[in-house]
Amino acid sequence: MALTAPPPDLPVPSRPLRRWVLGVTGGIAAYKAAELIRLMVKAGLEVQVVMTAAATRFIAPLTFQALSGRPVATDLWEASEGAGMDHIDLVRQADAVLIAPASADFLARIAQGMADDLLTTLVAARSVPLFLAPAMNQAMWQNPANQRNIALLKEDGAYFLGPGEGVQACGEVGLGRFWEPTMILDALAPVLGWENAPDLRGKKVLLTAGPTVEAIDPVRTLTNISSGKMGYALAAAAVACGAEVVLISGPTALPLPEGCRMISVRSANQMRDAVLDEIHDTDLFFAVAAVADYTPANPSGHKIKKTGEALTLKLVPTPDILATVAALPRPPFCVGFAAESQNLEEYAKQKRLAKKIPLIVGNLAQRALGRDDNEIILFDDQGSHPLPPASKSELAHHILKHAFALMRQHTLSS
Ligand code: C5P
C-alpha cells in the first residue's frame, strides 16, 4: 500500500474512549470489519456493531455478533429495548462512533444530516466523536460530490481514518482503499487510553524490523521466522504519536504502516548500512529486527551443486547493529529486544548490559514469533517491569511510552 497522509490529529479526550459503536456500511471491505472488531475486543474495548441493510448483503450479522459478543443492531423499527428509542440509547451508552467501512453513499447521507435508517439516525443523534474509515472505488473517492461531502463532514468535526492508496477490490489502483484494521486501531491509539500519548512531534524514530536474509548462493538463503509484526506495530504507534518514522525492514508480508518511510533491506550488512545512513538525526532507535547472527563467509556466485556429500558452510558473525549504534559518540536513545526460549530474565539483563543500552524488551520467542499478541517484560536501570499479555499494537504503545519517559529522564540528567 502506498503512503498517504499520516493519521489525523486526534483529540486527546479527558478519559479513554472505551465503548464504541462500530457502524458497518455496504461495501466489499465490510469483511475487514470482522478483523477490526476482533482487534478492538482483544484490546479490551466494548464494541456494539450496527449495520446498514446494504452491509448485511456483504456479510452476515451473526459473524459480527460472534466476534463482538453482542447482538448486532440493524433495524430502526425493531425497538426491542429502550422504550423504542434504540438509536438514542445506543449512542447514549457509547464514548465514540466509528464507521468502518464508510461507503460513498453513507458519507453523502450523513453529510446531509439524513436519518433514514438506524445507523444514520444514530450518527445524527450522537454527541460523541465520529470517526470515519472510508472505502470505495478510486473514481468514486475523487468524485466532486464525494469530495464536497468529505469537506462538509470534516467541517462538522468528523475524523477521517484513511483512505489508503493501492490496488482495489475492483482491480483499479488509487485512493479509496480501506485502511488495514491494525492501522485504524493504531491511529486511534491516542484516544484509547493505551498511553498518555507521548508527544513525539519533531522527533525522529528509527526502527529495524523483520528478519534478515543471508545469501548462501543465488537461490538459497539463511533466515529466521520473524514476522516483523512487533516492529511494524511500534512504527505505527510512533507515527500516531506524531514522530517522523523511518522503518528499515527485512522482507515481511506486512503492509507498510501509514505515514512512515520504509527502507527495504535483505542482509544484516545492508541493514547496518541503512541504519548508519539514517542514524545521525535520530532521537529514538528501536532495534526490533531479528538480525541473523551469522552469514555465509563466501556466498557462492553460482548455485551450489548437489554432490551427495555433506556440505560444510563457513559462517562468520554479522555486525551487531544495536551495539554499533549504542557505541556511537552521541547515540540516540536505544531500545533493544531479546527473544529468548528460556532464562528470559537472566539473558535479557545480560544483553542490556553487554550492549550498553538503557532499555531492553524481553519476550519468550515461542510466545511471540508470528503472533498478533505477546507478553513482555521491560528491563531498565530500575529493574524489570512485566506487562500483562496484550496485542502487539497495544504493547507497542506501552513500550513507546516507557521509552519516551526514560529518554526524557536521560536528557534531563545529562
Ligand atoms: O544479541 P541478540 O541478537 O540476542 O540481541 C538482540 C537485539 O540486538 C535486538 O534488539 C536486535 O535487533 C539487535 N541486534 C542487532 N544486530 C545484530 C544482532 C542483534 O541490532 N547483529
Coordinates of C-alpha atoms and ligand atoms in Angstrom, one line a residue:
M1 CA 0.0 0.0 0.0
A2 CA 1.4 3.4 -0.9
L3 CA 2.0 6.1 1.6
T4 CA -0.8 8.7 2.1
A5 CA -1.4 11.3 4.6
P6 CA -0.5 10.4 8.2
P7 CA -3.3 9.8 10.7
P8 CA -5.2 12.9 11.6
D9 CA -4.6 14.9 14.7
L10 CA -7.0 13.2 17.1
P11 CA -8.4 15.0 20.1
V12 CA -6.9 13.6 23.3
P13 CA -10.0 13.1 25.4
S14 CA -10.1 13.6 29.2
R15 CA -10.7 9.9 29.6
P16 CA -10.1 7.0 27.2
L17 CA -12.8 6.1 24.7
R18 CA -13.6 2.5 25.6
R19 CA -17.2 2.0 24.5
W20 CA -17.6 2.1 20.8
V21 CA -20.5 1.9 18.3
L22 CA -19.0 0.4 15.2
G23 CA -21.1 1.1 12.1
V24 CA -20.6 -1.1 9.1
T25 CA -21.9 0.1 5.8
G26 CA -22.3 -1.7 2.4
G27 CA -19.1 -2.4 0.6
I28 CA -16.7 -5.2 -0.2
A29 CA -14.4 -4.0 2.6
A30 CA -17.2 -4.9 5.1
Y31 CA -15.5 -8.3 5.6
K32 CA -12.5 -6.4 7.0
A33 CA -14.6 -5.0 9.8
A34 CA -14.6 -8.6 11.2
E35 CA -10.8 -8.3 11.8
L36 CA -11.2 -4.8 13.2
I37 CA -13.9 -6.0 15.7
R38 CA -11.6 -8.9 16.7
L39 CA -8.7 -6.5 17.4
M40 CA -10.9 -4.0 19.2
V41 CA -12.4 -6.6 21.5
K42 CA -8.9 -8.1 22.1
A43 CA -7.8 -4.6 23.1
G44 CA -10.4 -4.6 25.8
L45 CA -12.9 -2.2 24.1
E46 CA -16.7 -2.7 24.2
V47 CA -18.0 -2.9 20.6
Q48 CA -21.6 -2.5 19.7
V49 CA -22.0 -3.3 16.0
V50 CA -24.7 -1.5 13.9
M51 CA -25.1 -2.5 10.3
T52 CA -26.8 -0.9 7.4
A53 CA -29.1 -3.0 5.3
A54 CA -26.6 -2.9 2.4
A55 CA -23.8 -4.2 4.8
T56 CA -25.8 -7.3 5.7
R57 CA -25.8 -8.2 1.9
F58 CA -22.0 -8.4 2.1
I59 CA -21.5 -10.2 5.5
A60 CA -23.9 -11.8 7.9
P61 CA -24.6 -10.0 11.2
L62 CA -24.0 -13.3 13.0
T63 CA -20.3 -13.0 12.2
F64 CA -20.1 -9.7 14.0
Q65 CA -22.3 -10.9 16.8
A66 CA -19.9 -13.8 17.5
L67 CA -16.9 -11.5 17.4
S68 CA -18.3 -8.7 19.5
G69 CA -20.2 -10.9 21.9
R70 CA -23.3 -8.7 21.4
P71 CA -26.4 -8.8 19.2
V72 CA -25.9 -6.6 16.1
A73 CA -28.4 -3.8 15.6
T74 CA -29.7 -3.3 12.0
D75 CA -33.2 -2.1 12.2
L76 CA -34.6 1.3 13.1
W77 CA -38.1 -0.1 13.6
E78 CA -37.2 -3.1 15.7
A79 CA -37.5 -1.3 19.1
S80 CA -36.7 -4.2 21.4
E81 CA -35.3 -2.2 24.3
G82 CA -35.2 1.4 25.4
A83 CA -38.8 2.4 25.0
G84 CA -38.5 2.4 21.3
M85 CA -35.5 4.7 21.4
D86 CA -32.8 2.3 20.3
H87 CA -30.9 4.9 18.3
I88 CA -30.7 7.3 21.2
D89 CA -29.9 4.5 23.7
L90 CA -27.0 3.1 21.6
V91 CA -25.3 6.5 21.4
R92 CA -26.0 7.3 25.0
Q93 CA -24.0 4.3 26.0
A94 CA -21.1 4.9 23.7
D95 CA -18.0 7.0 24.0
A96 CA -17.5 7.3 20.3
V97 CA -18.8 6.1 16.9
L98 CA -16.6 4.6 14.2
I99 CA -18.0 3.9 10.8
A100 CA -15.8 1.3 9.1
P101 CA -16.0 0.9 6.2
A102 CA -17.9 4.1 5.3
S103 CA -19.3 3.9 1.8
A104 CA -19.7 6.9 -0.5
D105 CA -23.4 6.7 -0.2
F106 CA -23.3 6.6 3.6
L107 CA -20.9 9.7 3.7
A108 CA -23.4 11.5 1.4
R109 CA -26.3 10.7 3.7
I110 CA -24.7 11.8 6.9
A111 CA -23.1 14.9 5.3
Q112 CA -26.7 15.9 4.6
G113 CA -27.9 15.1 8.1
M114 CA -30.2 12.4 6.8
A115 CA -31.7 9.9 9.3
D116 CA -33.5 7.3 7.3
D117 CA -32.1 4.1 8.9
L118 CA -30.7 3.1 12.2
L119 CA -27.1 4.0 11.6
T120 CA -27.7 7.4 10.0
T121 CA -30.2 8.2 12.8
L122 CA -27.6 7.2 15.4
V123 CA -25.0 9.4 13.8
A124 CA -27.4 12.3 13.7
A125 CA -28.4 11.7 17.4
R126 CA -24.9 11.4 18.8
S127 CA -23.0 13.9 20.8
V128 CA -19.8 11.8 20.9
P129 CA -16.8 12.0 18.4
L130 CA -17.3 10.5 15.0
F131 CA -14.6 8.6 13.2
L132 CA -14.9 7.6 9.5
A133 CA -12.8 5.0 7.7
P134 CA -13.9 5.3 4.1
A135 CA -13.6 2.5 1.5
M136 CA -14.7 3.0 -2.1
N137 CA -13.6 2.8 -5.7
Q138 CA -10.9 5.4 -6.6
A139 CA -13.2 7.2 -9.1
M140 CA -16.0 7.4 -6.5
W141 CA -13.5 8.8 -4.0
Q142 CA -12.3 11.5 -6.4
N143 CA -15.9 12.3 -7.5
P144 CA -16.5 16.0 -6.8
A145 CA -19.8 15.3 -5.0
N146 CA -18.0 12.9 -2.7
Q147 CA -15.2 15.4 -2.1
R148 CA -17.8 18.0 -1.2
N149 CA -19.3 15.6 1.3
I150 CA -16.0 14.9 2.9
A151 CA -15.2 18.6 3.3
L152 CA -18.6 19.1 4.9
L153 CA -18.1 16.2 7.3
K154 CA -14.6 17.5 8.2
E155 CA -16.1 20.9 8.8
D156 CA -18.6 19.3 11.1
G157 CA -15.8 17.7 13.2
A158 CA -15.6 14.2 11.9
Y159 CA -12.2 12.5 11.9
F160 CA -11.1 10.6 8.8
L161 CA -9.0 7.4 9.1
G162 CA -7.9 6.8 5.5
P163 CA -8.5 6.0 2.8
G164 CA -5.2 4.4 1.7
E165 CA -3.8 4.1 -1.8
G166 CA -3.3 0.9 -3.7
V167 CA -4.9 -1.9 -5.6
Q168 CA -8.6 -2.1 -5.1
A169 CA -11.1 -4.9 -5.0
C170 CA -12.3 -3.8 -8.5
G171 CA -8.7 -4.1 -9.8
E172 CA -8.2 -0.4 -10.2
V173 CA -5.4 1.4 -8.5
G174 CA -5.7 4.6 -6.5
L175 CA -7.1 6.3 -3.4
G176 CA -10.1 4.8 -1.7
R177 CA -8.7 1.6 -0.1
F178 CA -9.9 0.8 3.4
W179 CA -7.1 1.1 5.9
E180 CA -5.9 -2.1 7.4
P181 CA -7.7 -2.8 10.7
T182 CA -4.3 -2.6 12.6
M183 CA -3.7 0.9 11.1
I184 CA -7.1 2.1 12.2
L185 CA -6.5 0.9 15.7
D186 CA -3.0 2.4 15.8
A187 CA -4.4 5.7 14.6
L188 CA -7.0 5.6 17.3
A189 CA -4.4 4.8 20.0
P190 CA -4.2 8.3 21.4
V191 CA -7.9 8.2 22.3
L192 CA -8.0 4.6 23.5
G193 CA -6.0 5.3 26.7
W194 CA -3.2 2.9 25.8
E195 CA -0.9 5.7 26.7
N196 CA -0.9 9.3 27.6
A197 CA 0.1 9.8 24.0
P198 CA 3.8 10.8 24.3
D199 CA 4.2 13.8 22.1
L200 CA 6.8 12.8 19.6
R201 CA 6.3 15.7 17.2
G202 CA 9.6 16.9 16.0
K203 CA 11.3 13.6 17.0
K204 CA 12.8 11.1 14.6
V205 CA 12.2 7.4 15.4
L206 CA 14.3 4.8 13.5
L207 CA 13.4 1.2 13.7
T208 CA 14.7 -2.1 12.4
A209 CA 12.1 -4.9 11.9
G210 CA 11.6 -8.3 10.4
P211 CA 14.2 -11.0 9.7
T212 CA 17.4 -10.6 7.7
V213 CA 18.2 -12.9 4.7
E214 CA 21.7 -14.1 4.2
A215 CA 22.7 -15.4 0.8
I216 CA 24.3 -18.9 0.6
D217 CA 24.2 -18.9 -3.2
P218 CA 21.9 -17.1 -5.8
V219 CA 18.9 -19.3 -4.8
R220 CA 19.5 -20.3 -1.2
T221 CA 19.4 -18.2 1.9
L222 CA 19.7 -18.4 5.7
T223 CA 16.9 -16.6 7.5
N224 CA 14.6 -16.8 10.5
I225 CA 10.8 -16.8 11.2
S226 CA 10.4 -13.3 12.5
S227 CA 7.1 -11.8 11.0
G228 CA 8.0 -8.2 11.6
K229 CA 4.7 -7.6 13.5
M230 CA 6.2 -6.1 16.6
G231 CA 8.4 -3.7 14.7
Y232 CA 5.6 -2.6 12.4
A233 CA 3.3 -2.1 15.4
L234 CA 5.9 0.1 17.0
A235 CA 6.4 2.1 13.8
A236 CA 2.6 2.7 13.6
A237 CA 2.5 3.7 17.2
A238 CA 5.3 6.2 16.7
V239 CA 3.5 7.7 13.7
A240 CA 0.3 8.0 15.8
C241 CA 2.3 10.0 18.4
G242 CA 3.5 12.4 15.7
A243 CA 7.1 11.2 15.1
E244 CA 8.9 11.2 11.8
V245 CA 9.3 7.5 11.4
V246 CA 11.8 5.5 9.3
L247 CA 11.3 1.8 9.2
I248 CA 14.3 -0.3 8.0
S249 CA 12.8 -3.7 7.3
G250 CA 13.9 -7.1 6.1
P251 CA 11.4 -9.0 3.9
T252 CA 7.9 -9.4 5.5
A253 CA 4.4 -10.0 4.3
L254 CA 3.0 -6.9 6.2
P255 CA 1.6 -3.7 4.7
L256 CA 3.6 -0.6 5.3
P257 CA 2.2 1.3 8.2
E258 CA 0.7 4.6 7.0
G259 CA 2.8 7.7 7.4
C260 CA 6.3 6.1 7.7
R261 CA 9.2 5.9 5.3
M262 CA 10.3 2.4 4.7
I263 CA 13.7 1.2 3.6
S264 CA 13.7 -2.4 2.4
V265 CA 16.8 -4.4 3.0
R266 CA 17.7 -8.1 3.0
S267 CA 21.0 -8.9 4.7
A268 CA 22.4 -7.9 8.1
N269 CA 25.1 -5.9 6.4
Q270 CA 22.6 -4.0 4.3
M271 CA 20.5 -3.3 7.4
R272 CA 23.6 -2.0 9.2
D273 CA 24.5 0.3 6.3
A274 CA 20.9 1.7 6.1
V275 CA 20.8 2.3 9.8
L276 CA 24.1 4.1 9.8
D277 CA 22.9 6.3 6.9
E278 CA 19.8 7.3 8.9
I279 CA 21.1 7.5 12.4
H280 CA 22.7 10.9 12.6
D281 CA 19.5 12.9 13.4
T282 CA 17.6 10.1 15.1
D283 CA 16.2 10.6 18.6
L284 CA 14.9 7.1 19.4
F285 CA 16.3 3.9 17.9
F286 CA 14.3 0.6 18.3
A287 CA 16.3 -2.5 17.2
V288 CA 13.4 -4.9 16.7
A289 CA 14.7 -6.9 13.8
A290 CA 15.8 -10.5 14.3
V291 CA 19.2 -9.9 12.7
A292 CA 21.0 -13.1 11.6
D293 CA 23.9 -13.6 13.9
Y294 CA 25.9 -15.3 11.2
T295 CA 26.2 -15.0 7.5
P296 CA 28.0 -17.3 4.9
A297 CA 31.7 -16.3 4.7
N298 CA 31.9 -16.7 0.9
P299 CA 28.5 -16.8 -0.7
S300 CA 28.7 -18.7 -4.0
G301 CA 28.2 -16.7 -7.2
H302 CA 26.5 -19.8 -8.7
K303 CA 24.1 -22.3 -7.5
I304 CA 26.0 -24.9 -5.4
K305 CA 25.6 -28.3 -7.0
K306 CA 24.4 -31.3 -5.0
T307 CA 27.1 -33.9 -4.7
G308 CA 25.6 -36.4 -2.2
E309 CA 28.4 -35.5 0.2
A310 CA 28.0 -33.5 3.4
L311 CA 28.3 -29.8 2.7
T312 CA 30.1 -27.5 5.2
L313 CA 29.2 -23.8 5.2
K314 CA 31.6 -21.4 6.9
L315 CA 29.6 -18.8 8.7
V316 CA 31.0 -15.5 10.0
P317 CA 29.4 -13.2 12.6
T318 CA 27.3 -10.3 11.3
P319 CA 27.8 -6.8 12.7
D320 CA 25.9 -6.1 15.8
I321 CA 23.8 -3.1 14.6
L322 CA 22.4 -2.2 18.0
A323 CA 25.7 -2.4 19.8
T324 CA 27.3 -0.3 17.0
V325 CA 24.7 2.4 17.3
A326 CA 24.9 2.4 21.1
A327 CA 28.6 2.9 20.9
L328 CA 28.4 6.0 18.7
P329 CA 29.8 9.2 20.3
R330 CA 26.3 10.7 20.5
P331 CA 23.9 7.8 20.3
P332 CA 20.1 8.2 20.1
F333 CA 18.1 6.6 23.0
C334 CA 18.4 2.9 22.1
V335 CA 15.9 0.2 22.8
G336 CA 16.8 -3.5 22.1
F337 CA 14.7 -6.6 22.0
A338 CA 15.6 -10.0 23.5
A339 CA 13.7 -13.0 22.2
E340 CA 14.7 -16.0 24.3
S341 CA 13.4 -19.5 24.5
Q342 CA 14.5 -19.9 28.2
N343 CA 16.0 -17.9 31.1
L344 CA 14.4 -14.8 29.7
E345 CA 15.2 -12.5 32.7
E346 CA 18.8 -13.5 33.1
Y347 CA 19.6 -13.4 29.3
A348 CA 17.7 -10.1 28.7
K349 CA 19.5 -8.4 31.6
Q350 CA 22.9 -9.6 30.4
K351 CA 22.2 -8.4 26.9
R352 CA 21.2 -5.0 28.0
L353 CA 24.4 -4.6 29.9
A354 CA 26.6 -6.1 27.2
K355 CA 25.1 -3.8 24.5
K356 CA 25.1 -0.8 26.9
I357 CA 21.6 0.2 26.2
P358 CA 19.1 1.8 28.7
L359 CA 16.1 -0.4 27.8
I360 CA 15.6 -3.9 26.5
V361 CA 12.2 -5.6 25.8
G362 CA 12.3 -9.2 26.7
N363 CA 9.9 -11.9 25.4
L364 CA 9.8 -15.6 25.0
A365 CA 10.4 -16.5 21.4
Q366 CA 7.8 -19.3 21.4
R367 CA 5.2 -16.9 22.8
A368 CA 5.9 -14.1 20.4
L369 CA 7.0 -15.2 16.9
G370 CA 4.4 -14.7 14.2
R371 CA 1.6 -14.0 16.7
D372 CA -0.6 -10.9 17.0
D373 CA -0.3 -10.8 20.8
N374 CA 2.6 -11.1 23.2
E375 CA 3.7 -11.0 26.8
I376 CA 6.7 -8.8 27.5
I377 CA 9.0 -7.6 30.3
L378 CA 10.8 -4.3 30.1
F379 CA 14.3 -4.2 31.7
D380 CA 15.9 -0.9 32.6
D381 CA 18.2 0.6 35.3
Q382 CA 15.3 0.5 37.7
G383 CA 14.8 -3.3 37.3
S384 CA 12.1 -5.3 35.5
H385 CA 8.6 -4.2 34.5
P386 CA 6.3 -7.0 33.3
L387 CA 3.3 -6.0 31.3
P388 CA 0.1 -8.0 31.0
P389 CA -0.5 -10.0 27.8
A390 CA -1.9 -7.8 25.1
S391 CA -2.0 -7.3 21.3
K392 CA 1.3 -6.2 19.8
S393 CA -0.4 -2.8 18.9
E394 CA -1.2 -2.2 22.5
L395 CA 2.2 -3.3 23.7
A396 CA 3.8 -1.0 21.2
H397 CA 2.2 2.0 22.8
H398 CA 3.3 0.9 26.3
I399 CA 6.9 0.4 25.1
L400 CA 6.9 3.8 23.4
K401 CA 5.5 5.5 26.4
H402 CA 8.1 3.8 28.7
A403 CA 11.0 4.6 26.3
F404 CA 9.9 8.2 25.9
A405 CA 9.7 8.7 29.7
L406 CA 13.2 7.2 30.2
M407 CA 14.6 9.2 27.3
R408 CA 13.3 12.4 28.9
Q409 CA 14.9 11.4 32.3
H410 CA 18.2 10.7 30.5
T411 CA 18.1 14.1 28.7
L412 CA 17.3 15.9 31.9
S413 CA 20.1 14.2 33.9
S414 CA 22.8 14.5 31.2
Ligands
C5P1 O1 22.4 -10.4 20.6 P1 21.0 -10.6 20.2 O2 20.7 -10.9 18.8 O3 20.2 -11.6 21.1 O4 20.3 -9.2 20.6 C1 19.0 -8.8 20.2 C2 18.9 -7.3 20.0 O5 20.1 -6.9 19.3 C3 17.7 -7.0 19.2 O6 17.3 -5.7 19.6 C4 18.3 -7.0 17.7 O7 17.6 -6.2 16.9 C5 19.7 -6.4 18.0 N1 20.7 -7.0 17.0 C6 21.3 -6.2 16.1 N2 22.3 -6.7 15.3 C7 22.6 -7.9 15.3 C8 22.0 -8.8 16.3 C9 21.0 -8.3 17.1 O8 21.0 -5.0 16.0 N3 23.5 -8.4 14.5

